[in-house]
C-alpha positions in Angstrom: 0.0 0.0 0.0 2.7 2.5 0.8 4.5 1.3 -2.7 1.2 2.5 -4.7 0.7 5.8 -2.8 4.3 6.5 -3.6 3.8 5.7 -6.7 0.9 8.2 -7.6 3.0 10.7 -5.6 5.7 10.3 -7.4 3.4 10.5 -10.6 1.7 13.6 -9.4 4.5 15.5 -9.0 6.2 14.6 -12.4 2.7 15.3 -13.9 2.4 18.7 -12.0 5.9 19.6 -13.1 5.2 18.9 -17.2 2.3 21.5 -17.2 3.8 23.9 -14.9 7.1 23.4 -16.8 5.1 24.0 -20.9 3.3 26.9 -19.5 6.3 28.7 -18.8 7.8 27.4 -22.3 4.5 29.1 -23.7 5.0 32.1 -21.6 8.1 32.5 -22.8 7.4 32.0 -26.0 4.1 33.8 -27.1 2.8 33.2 -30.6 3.8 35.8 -32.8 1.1 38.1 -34.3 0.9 41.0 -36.3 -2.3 43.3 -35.6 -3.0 46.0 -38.5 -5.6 48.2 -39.2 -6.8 49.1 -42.7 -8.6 52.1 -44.4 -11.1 52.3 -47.0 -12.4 54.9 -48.3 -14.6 56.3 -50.9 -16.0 59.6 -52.7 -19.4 59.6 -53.6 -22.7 62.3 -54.9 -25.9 62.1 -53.2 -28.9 60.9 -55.2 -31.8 61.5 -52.7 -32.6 64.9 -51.9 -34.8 66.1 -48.6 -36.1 69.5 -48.6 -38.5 70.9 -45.4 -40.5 74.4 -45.5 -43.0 76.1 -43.9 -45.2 79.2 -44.0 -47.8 80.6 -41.8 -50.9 83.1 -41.3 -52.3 85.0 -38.6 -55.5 86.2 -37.6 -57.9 87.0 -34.5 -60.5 84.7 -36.5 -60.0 81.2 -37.1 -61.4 80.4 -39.5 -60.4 83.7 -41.5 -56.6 82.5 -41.3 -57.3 78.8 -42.3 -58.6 80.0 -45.2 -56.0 82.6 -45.7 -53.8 79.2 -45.3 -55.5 77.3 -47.7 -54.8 79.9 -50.1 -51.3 80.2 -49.8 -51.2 76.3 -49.7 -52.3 76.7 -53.4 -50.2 79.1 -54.3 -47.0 77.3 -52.6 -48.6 74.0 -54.7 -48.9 76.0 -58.2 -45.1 77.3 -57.5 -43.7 74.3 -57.2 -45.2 72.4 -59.7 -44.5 74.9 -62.4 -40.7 74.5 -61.5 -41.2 70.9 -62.7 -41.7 69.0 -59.2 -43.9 66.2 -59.3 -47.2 67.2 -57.3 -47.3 63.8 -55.9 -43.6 64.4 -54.2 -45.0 67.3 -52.8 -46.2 66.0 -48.6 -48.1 68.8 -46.8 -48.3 67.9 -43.1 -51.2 68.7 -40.8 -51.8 72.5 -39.6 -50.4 73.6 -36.5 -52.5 76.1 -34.8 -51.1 78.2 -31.9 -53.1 81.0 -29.9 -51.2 84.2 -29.4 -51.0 85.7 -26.3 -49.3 88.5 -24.9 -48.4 88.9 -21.1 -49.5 91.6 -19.0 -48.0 92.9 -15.6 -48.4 95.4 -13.4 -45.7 97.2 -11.0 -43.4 93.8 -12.2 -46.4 91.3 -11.3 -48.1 89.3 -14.0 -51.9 89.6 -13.9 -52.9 88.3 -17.0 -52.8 87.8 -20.6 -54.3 89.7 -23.6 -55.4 87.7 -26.6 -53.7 88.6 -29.9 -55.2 86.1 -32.2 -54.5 82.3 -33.9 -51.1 81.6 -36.0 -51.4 78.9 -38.3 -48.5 77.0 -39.6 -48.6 74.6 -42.8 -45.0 72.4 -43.5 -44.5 70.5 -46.1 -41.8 68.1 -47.1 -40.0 66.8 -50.5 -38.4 63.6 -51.5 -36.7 63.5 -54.5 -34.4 61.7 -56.5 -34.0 64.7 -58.9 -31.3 66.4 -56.7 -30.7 69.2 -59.3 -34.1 70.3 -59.5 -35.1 70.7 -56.0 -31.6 72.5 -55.2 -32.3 75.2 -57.7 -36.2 75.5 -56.3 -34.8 75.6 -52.9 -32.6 78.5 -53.9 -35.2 80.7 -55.8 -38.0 79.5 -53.6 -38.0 83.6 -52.0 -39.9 84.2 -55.2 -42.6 83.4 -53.2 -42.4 86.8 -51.3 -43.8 88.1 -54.9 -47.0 86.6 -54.4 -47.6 87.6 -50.7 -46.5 84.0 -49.2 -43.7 84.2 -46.5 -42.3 80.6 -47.6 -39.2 79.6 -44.9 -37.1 77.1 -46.2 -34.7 74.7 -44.0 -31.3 73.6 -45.5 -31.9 70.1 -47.3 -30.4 67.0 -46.9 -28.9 64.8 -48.7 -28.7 61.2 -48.7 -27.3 58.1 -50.7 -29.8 55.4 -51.3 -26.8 53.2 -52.4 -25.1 53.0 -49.2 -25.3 48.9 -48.3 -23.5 47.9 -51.5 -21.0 51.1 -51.3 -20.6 50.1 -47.0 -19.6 46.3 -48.6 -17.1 47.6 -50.8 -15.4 49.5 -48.6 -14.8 47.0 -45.9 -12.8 44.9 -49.3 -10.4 48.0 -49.3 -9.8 48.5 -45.7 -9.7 44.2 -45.2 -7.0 44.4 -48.3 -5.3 47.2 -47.2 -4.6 45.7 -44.1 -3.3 42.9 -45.7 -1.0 44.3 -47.6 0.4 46.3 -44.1 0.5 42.9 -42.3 2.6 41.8 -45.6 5.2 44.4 -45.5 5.5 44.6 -41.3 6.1 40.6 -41.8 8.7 40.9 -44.8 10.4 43.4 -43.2 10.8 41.1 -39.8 12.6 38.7 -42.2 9.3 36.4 -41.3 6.0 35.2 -43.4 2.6 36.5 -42.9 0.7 33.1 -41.6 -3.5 32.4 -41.5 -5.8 35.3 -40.2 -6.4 34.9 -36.5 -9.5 37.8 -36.3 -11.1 40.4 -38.2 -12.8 43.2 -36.7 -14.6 46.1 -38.5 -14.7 50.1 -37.1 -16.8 52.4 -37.1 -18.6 53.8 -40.5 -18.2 57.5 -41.2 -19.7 59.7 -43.6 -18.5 63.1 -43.7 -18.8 65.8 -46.6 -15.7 66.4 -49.1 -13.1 68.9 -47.9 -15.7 70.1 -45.0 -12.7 69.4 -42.1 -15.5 67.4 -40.5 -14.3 65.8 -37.1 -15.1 62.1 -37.2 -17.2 61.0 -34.3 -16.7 57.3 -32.2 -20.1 56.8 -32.5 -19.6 57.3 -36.3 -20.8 60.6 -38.3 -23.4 60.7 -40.8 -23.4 64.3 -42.5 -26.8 65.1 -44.4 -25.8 68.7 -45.6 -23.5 67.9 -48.3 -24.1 66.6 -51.6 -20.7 65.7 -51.9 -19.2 63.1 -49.1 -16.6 60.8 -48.3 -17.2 57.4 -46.6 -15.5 56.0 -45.0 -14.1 52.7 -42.8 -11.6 50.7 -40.9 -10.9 47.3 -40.7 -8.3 45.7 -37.7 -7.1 42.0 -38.8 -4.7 40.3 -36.4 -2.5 37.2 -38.2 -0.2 34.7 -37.3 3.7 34.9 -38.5 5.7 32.4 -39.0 
């Protein structure tokens, strides 16, 4: 009995020893990897166009400024249409009604408010794949001033409705270009570039051309340029040997 636990003592400790003695072999040893990141990148023009307006009536009547609105909302419709936008692009949102008020106070203390009368507001909102066209309206669209509509037009925005297959060919560049770093880091080591251990994709930027954009981590979509850059990064870590 003493023979046999000596035995699996003995054989305990020489076990105990090989693993203790390979991980300090592997510890002293790491694999050798190269860790690269790559960029891709690509210039593109916009091909869907957003453009927002509004414009607005007042009256102490209600019903005297919705048809006041209802006016202009024809007027804003003929304009538009005779610049050669499709009537069916054209998306007038519900009314806004607001009551006007103005505060009144005595010796600095509010008591009150005096009724001024109901503003209207009418928006409207156009999609369009004919970027040219509604650039050009946007631009001119003070015209309406002429025929007594106060017509306030946001910036529009721009958007690329090609982005998926553009987003796909960009993570080829970045995935090669990192490849070829890994390549030349690995030549220049005197060693070989061995199999691809992990590939990991950054974050997706879209910035305008030559804006001087700062690039965001949570990744920056720009909708006011017609013009942009994409962008992305790919980080591929491979074996050498």
């Amino acid at each position: 009995m003493k023979h046999i636990s000596a035995f699996i003592f003995g054989a305990a400790i020489i076990i105990a020893a090989y693993f203790l003695g390979n991980a300090y072999i592997q510890r002293a040893n790491p694999p050798q990897m190269i860790s690269v990141t790559g960029l891709g990148n690509e210039n593109f023009t916009s091909d869907l166009i957003v453009w927002e307006g509004q414009f607005s009536t007042n009256s102490t009547i209600l019903k005297t400024a919705f048809d006041q609105l209802n006016l202009d909302k024809e007027i804003v419709r003929q304009y538009l249409t005779s610049k050669g936008i499709d009537a069916n692009s054209i998306i007038f949102n519900s009314v806004q009604t607001t009551e006007l008020r103005d505060n009144q106070y005595e010796n600095g203390n509010y008591v009150g408010n005096i009724f001024r009368g109901y503003q209207l507001i009418q928006t409207l909102k156009i999609e369009s794949e004919d970027v040219a066209l509604i650039e050009g309206v946007s631009r001119e669209i003070t015209e309406l001033l002429n025929k007594g509509v106060q017509f306030n037009s946001s910036p529009p925005r721009y958007y690329y409705t090609k982005l998926a297959d553009l987003k796909i060919e960009m993570i080829s560049k970045a995935t090669e270009d990192a490849r070829i770093r890994a390549e030349k880091i690995a030549e220049n080591a005197g060693s070989n570039l061995g199999d691809l251990v992990s590939a990991n994709m950054g974050v997706f930027q879209i910035t305008g051309q030559n804006s001087g954009e700062d690039y965001s981590w949570g990744g920056a979509y720009n909708t006011s340029s017609k013009n942009k850059t994409a962008s992305i990064t790919m980080r591929l870590e491979y074996k050498v040997k």
